[in-house]
Amino acid sequence: MDDPVTTSDPSHAKAEQGSRIFEASRSFGITPEQYMLPAQQQIQMLDPEGALVPSDEQGTGPGHEYPIPEAEVLLKAYAALVAGRRINDQNYALVRQGRLAVYPSSHGQEACQVGAALCLEPGDWMFPTYRDTVSVISRGVDPLDVMVSFRGDWHCGYDPKEHRVGSMSTPLTTQLLHAVGVAHAAKLRGEDTVVLAMCGDGATSEGDFHEALNFAAVFEVPVVFFVQNNGYAISVPLSSQSVAPSLAHKAIGYGMAGEQVDGNDMVAVLATLRRAVHLARENSMPLLVEAVTYRMQAHTNADDETRYRDREEVEQWKRKDPLVRMQRYLTSEGILNDDAAAEITEAAEKVASSLRQAMTADPAENPLEIFDHVYAEPTAQLLAQRAQLDDELQRTATSEGTQR
Amino acid sequence: MSTATATSTATFASALNTAMSDAMEADESVVVFGEDVGTLGGVFRITDGLTKRFGTNRCFDTPLAESGIAGTAVGMAINGMRPVIEMQFDAFAYPALEQVFSHIAKMANRTRGRVRLPMVIRIPYGGGVGGVEHHCDSSEAYYAHTAGLKVFTPATVADAYLMLREAIDTEDPVVFFEPKKLYWSKADDDLSTLREAYESGTESSRLVGAQGQAVVVREGTDVSIISYGPSVSTAVKAAEAAAEDGISAEVLDMRSVVPFDEVALVRTVEKTGRAVVVAEAQGFVSVASEITARIQERCFHSLASPVLRVTGFDIPYPAPKLEEHHLPDVNRILDALDELQWED
């Protein structure tokens, strides 16, 4: 007779032996729990002064090892940081001048923005949020195209398939599921595409965050969930969103590995994300990376940050500025010299200047195009409405012509 | 139920099942997933045998989360697949509505037509099966109201096969409403003949197209009864009963709410001069209201009578013991016909 205690029960079997997490943890000589839980402290490689943290104090350990990227990659990251900061501040100014409808700035979060783009291969995908303009630009999308929707237009400006970047939009965490689907389709075809799925701290409260992480873990697809914890969801602090030990701790509940990294440390962010992308690709499994950072400016220009946080807190984070830290580190290592720094600044100015010019020009949009893409072929009703608007526009043009 | 062979007597369910397996056979980017659709074959067995035949990469169970199912389908469609997803019941589809309304409906528009989502959301809907709360909603108006979605709902076995094949091949997202009370209905349709017609591209096998193709399922001269999905068979029965009273009623099956075939609608009402619109859903702010409004706008001078609607009451779907009082039936349609203005 079968002993009911020892009879295997597939319906309640713990996903352990033979699972990808089990195999991965065994390869590092640690338990699955040790692998899935974040390291004892945030991964940090540069201190707030930009000095290299001694390797035994970086927070790394078996299964949580993050090699420092090569000098060439670090220099590229620095150039993208400088350009990102310039883009953030230029766009912020353009909104104040009334040339942009809105801009959610990532000033202060540029290390996360750049890391997200630089950790991926050209064949990989990125699913950004509305605050990830700098990531999308760092991925190679033309800044002018990225800014189209913020200018007040009705479309996202760039071709998501050409750049392998999801369309930025405002619903929270819905795009994480799109990331899972893209990865799943690739996996079914035998492609090793990694997808980076981005969201903020507030968004981790949304139901789709849970569904996306669970689907990714169950489907065993290579998605790296990248949470930029910038402290606030508009005005609500993280403490009101979650009382988990950290957002990275949420990973273990889904059977995936989580890591927490200093989000204002360009070296650590890039090292952690590159390792996560590598592991996701090698093992076809998802990972969660939480970057602890800070939104230095208001949520958007329509927001008044003085109502929910004090100046001193902002000043404290100013001292951890990712740009300054990276510049000091690269200079002290001899990777960045004055000539290179000048070139990088000049390139960033060029981008800012092209943004100023483009956003000052009136967009030459055809209002009738709003009917053209709703369906592959417009319905009879849409064609009738298009004709109606066309007629209205022509009558307006005629009466304006008569008045002149 | 066999997935591969067709018999001369087919059910609505076997037509849908065969449509999916034929589409999967014809195009390897077609994938089917949802809750219980794999091993079990779906709670209504509409996906029966698909996993066995095509493997777990092509037809698979997902975790129990409708937004997850819809959102994952978006990503798969972005990345070259044609997902066919099943929502287990009408009212269980509501957790997916943000994905449906904010992304599935809008992705093509937002990307200027660069990213289209050729996906099908299958929803068993409507009542008449003694289902409990949350199992009998007629939710088509929510989807039809949202620009960017197509909304199909077949009323016959042959239409079930052909319209699902067409939905899967459509470049736009289609919400495919399956009247669950028709799942076990039978017809003398040879599915292999339908398959042949569809796959050889015969024009008559395309039942929706870009502009919709409502179909006159019963000819008449005195009044048009306009309906779709589960109510079409009720409308036909009412027309037959009316004939005994000397009223010649024409019955129009809209087949799709989006696209909306206004041409056929106008044609039948101009012909008969009277119209009764029949639908199971609550009448307030409904598809029936839209049909009525369009008749008024387009056919005013042909009308001999105000247009009437026969719909479900404006209540949450009632308990199984009471649903017979809620659903439009033959008698209620006959009452509406009586109420029309018949004298000049």
Tab-separated table of N, CA and C in Angstrom, chain B residues 256-303:
chain	number	residue	atom	x	y	z
B	256	SER	N	-22.006	41.229	-36.633
B	256	SER	CA	-20.969	41.960	-35.909
B	256	SER	C	-21.549	43.298	-35.475
B	257	VAL	N	-21.156	43.727	-34.280
B	257	VAL	CA	-21.563	45.061	-33.817
B	257	VAL	C	-20.548	46.077	-34.343
B	258	VAL	N	-19.281	45.676	-34.341
B	258	VAL	CA	-18.210	46.448	-34.973
B	258	VAL	C	-17.446	45.486	-35.877
B	259	PRO	N	-17.346	45.716	-37.168
B	259	PRO	CA	-17.982	46.804	-37.915
B	259	PRO	C	-19.506	46.648	-37.939
B	260	PHE	N	-20.136	47.784	-38.179
B	260	PHE	CA	-21.587	47.879	-38.069
B	260	PHE	C	-22.165	48.083	-39.473
B	261	ASP	N	-22.957	47.118	-39.932
B	261	ASP	CA	-23.456	47.174	-41.311
B	261	ASP	C	-24.731	48.014	-41.384
B	262	GLU	N	-24.517	49.312	-41.546
B	262	GLU	CA	-25.649	50.241	-41.623
B	262	GLU	C	-26.427	50.071	-42.922
B	263	VAL	N	-25.732	49.644	-43.972
B	263	VAL	CA	-26.375	49.519	-45.287
B	263	VAL	C	-27.502	48.494	-45.222
B	264	ALA	N	-27.192	47.326	-44.672
B	264	ALA	CA	-28.205	46.267	-44.577
B	264	ALA	C	-29.328	46.678	-43.634
B	265	LEU	N	-28.966	47.397	-42.588
B	265	LEU	CA	-29.971	47.851	-41.616
B	265	LEU	C	-30.971	48.791	-42.289
B	266	VAL	N	-30.418	49.752	-43.011
B	266	VAL	CA	-31.284	50.724	-43.691
B	266	VAL	C	-32.136	50.026	-44.755
B	267	ARG	N	-31.511	49.075	-45.442
B	267	ARG	CA	-32.224	48.386	-46.516
B	267	ARG	C	-33.469	47.674	-45.988
B	268	THR	N	-33.336	46.948	-44.896
B	268	THR	CA	-34.488	46.190	-44.399
B	268	THR	C	-35.568	47.111	-43.831
B	269	VAL	N	-35.160	48.172	-43.144
B	269	VAL	CA	-36.167	49.048	-42.532
B	269	VAL	C	-36.880	49.876	-43.606
B	270	GLU	N	-36.135	50.300	-44.618
B	270	GLU	CA	-36.801	51.029	-45.722
B	270	GLU	C	-37.787	50.124	-46.453
B	271	LYS	N	-37.453	48.834	-46.466
B	271	LYS	CA	-38.329	47.877	-47.136
B	271	LYS	C	-39.631	47.665	-46.348
B	272	THR	N	-39.502	47.499	-45.016
B	272	THR	CA	-40.684	47.120	-44.219
B	272	THR	C	-41.363	48.320	-43.560
B	273	GLY	N	-40.596	49.363	-43.263
B	273	GLY	CA	-41.179	50.556	-42.642
B	273	GLY	C	-41.405	50.448	-41.133
B	274	ARG	N	-41.066	49.312	-40.569
B	274	ARG	CA	-41.222	49.145	-39.113
B	274	ARG	C	-40.028	48.363	-38.587
B	275	ALA	N	-39.673	48.628	-37.314
B	275	ALA	CA	-38.524	47.910	-36.756
B	275	ALA	C	-38.687	47.635	-35.268
B	276	VAL	N	-38.306	46.408	-34.888
B	276	VAL	CA	-38.200	46.024	-33.473
B	276	VAL	C	-36.783	45.470	-33.282
B	277	VAL	N	-36.085	45.999	-32.287
B	277	VAL	CA	-34.712	45.566	-32.045
B	277	VAL	C	-34.701	44.641	-30.831
B	278	VAL	N	-34.107	43.485	-30.981
B	278	VAL	CA	-34.123	42.480	-29.907
B	278	VAL	C	-32.705	42.144	-29.471
B	279	ALA	N	-32.448	42.253	-28.162
B	279	ALA	CA	-31.150	41.850	-27.611
B	279	ALA	C	-31.313	41.466	-26.154
B	280	GLU	N	-30.468	40.535	-25.707
B	280	GLU	CA	-30.548	40.083	-24.306
B	280	GLU	C	-30.061	41.120	-23.312
B	281	ALA	N	-29.088	41.917	-23.730
B	281	ALA	CA	-28.445	42.856	-22.799
B	281	ALA	C	-29.465	43.859	-22.271
B	282	GLN	N	-29.141	44.466	-21.141
B	282	GLN	CA	-29.972	45.547	-20.623
B	282	GLN	C	-30.132	46.589	-21.732
B	283	GLY	N	-31.313	47.171	-21.840
B	283	GLY	CA	-31.573	48.081	-22.953
B	283	GLY	C	-30.975	49.455	-22.796
B	284	PHE	N	-30.744	49.878	-21.553
B	284	PHE	CA	-30.286	51.245	-21.301
B	284	PHE	C	-28.847	51.435	-21.803
B	285	VAL	N	-28.635	52.409	-22.682
B	285	VAL	CA	-27.314	52.706	-23.257
B	285	VAL	C	-26.698	51.430	-23.857
B	286	SER	N	-27.419	50.809	-24.749
B	286	SER	CA	-27.013	49.485	-25.220
B	286	SER	C	-26.787	49.463	-26.735
B	287	VAL	N	-26.356	48.323	-27.248
B	287	VAL	CA	-26.236	48.138	-28.697
B	287	VAL	C	-27.616	48.304	-29.335
B	288	ALA	N	-28.654	47.810	-28.647
B	288	ALA	CA	-30.021	47.981	-29.167
B	288	ALA	C	-30.367	49.469	-29.295
B	289	SER	N	-29.905	50.264	-28.333
B	289	SER	CA	-30.140	51.716	-28.408
B	289	SER	C	-29.464	52.302	-29.636
B	290	GLU	N	-28.245	51.858	-29.905
B	290	GLU	CA	-27.485	52.373	-31.053
B	290	GLU	C	-28.181	52.010	-32.367
B	291	ILE	N	-28.632	50.768	-32.453
B	291	ILE	CA	-29.327	50.339	-33.674
B	291	ILE	C	-30.579	51.202	-33.865
B	292	THR	N	-31.309	51.415	-32.763
B	292	THR	CA	-32.540	52.216	-32.812
B	292	THR	C	-32.247	53.646	-33.249
B	293	ALA	N	-31.199	54.220	-32.692
B	293	ALA	CA	-30.841	55.600	-33.041
B	293	ALA	C	-30.484	55.718	-34.525
B	294	ARG	N	-29.734	54.741	-35.003
B	294	ARG	CA	-29.329	54.796	-36.424
B	294	ARG	C	-30.550	54.681	-37.343
B	295	ILE	N	-31.504	53.820	-36.971
B	295	ILE	CA	-32.720	53.682	-37.795
B	295	ILE	C	-33.444	55.035	-37.848
B	296	GLN	N	-33.549	55.663	-36.685
B	296	GLN	CA	-34.224	56.957	-36.618
B	296	GLN	C	-33.514	58.004	-37.477
B	297	GLU	N	-32.191	58.009	-37.418
B	297	GLU	CA	-31.427	58.998	-38.192
B	297	GLU	C	-31.511	58.755	-39.701
B	298	ARG	N	-31.465	57.480	-40.084
B	298	ARG	CA	-31.336	57.162	-41.512
B	298	ARG	C	-32.669	56.869	-42.201
B	299	CYS	N	-33.652	56.379	-41.437
B	299	CYS	CA	-34.861	55.840	-42.077
B	299	CYS	C	-36.133	56.589	-41.666
B	300	PHE	N	-36.005	57.773	-41.088
B	300	PHE	CA	-37.161	58.468	-40.515
B	300	PHE	C	-38.337	58.536	-41.486
B	301	HIS	N	-38.025	58.862	-42.732
B	301	HIS	CA	-39.120	59.082	-43.688
B	301	HIS	C	-39.714	57.789	-44.217
B	302	SER	N	-39.068	56.668	-43.898
B	302	SER	CA	-39.629	55.376	-44.315
B	302	SER	C	-40.449	54.734	-43.203
B	303	LEU	N	-40.384	55.318	-42.013
B	303	LEU	CA	-40.991	54.652	-40.854
B	303	LEU	C	-42.497	54.921	-40.754
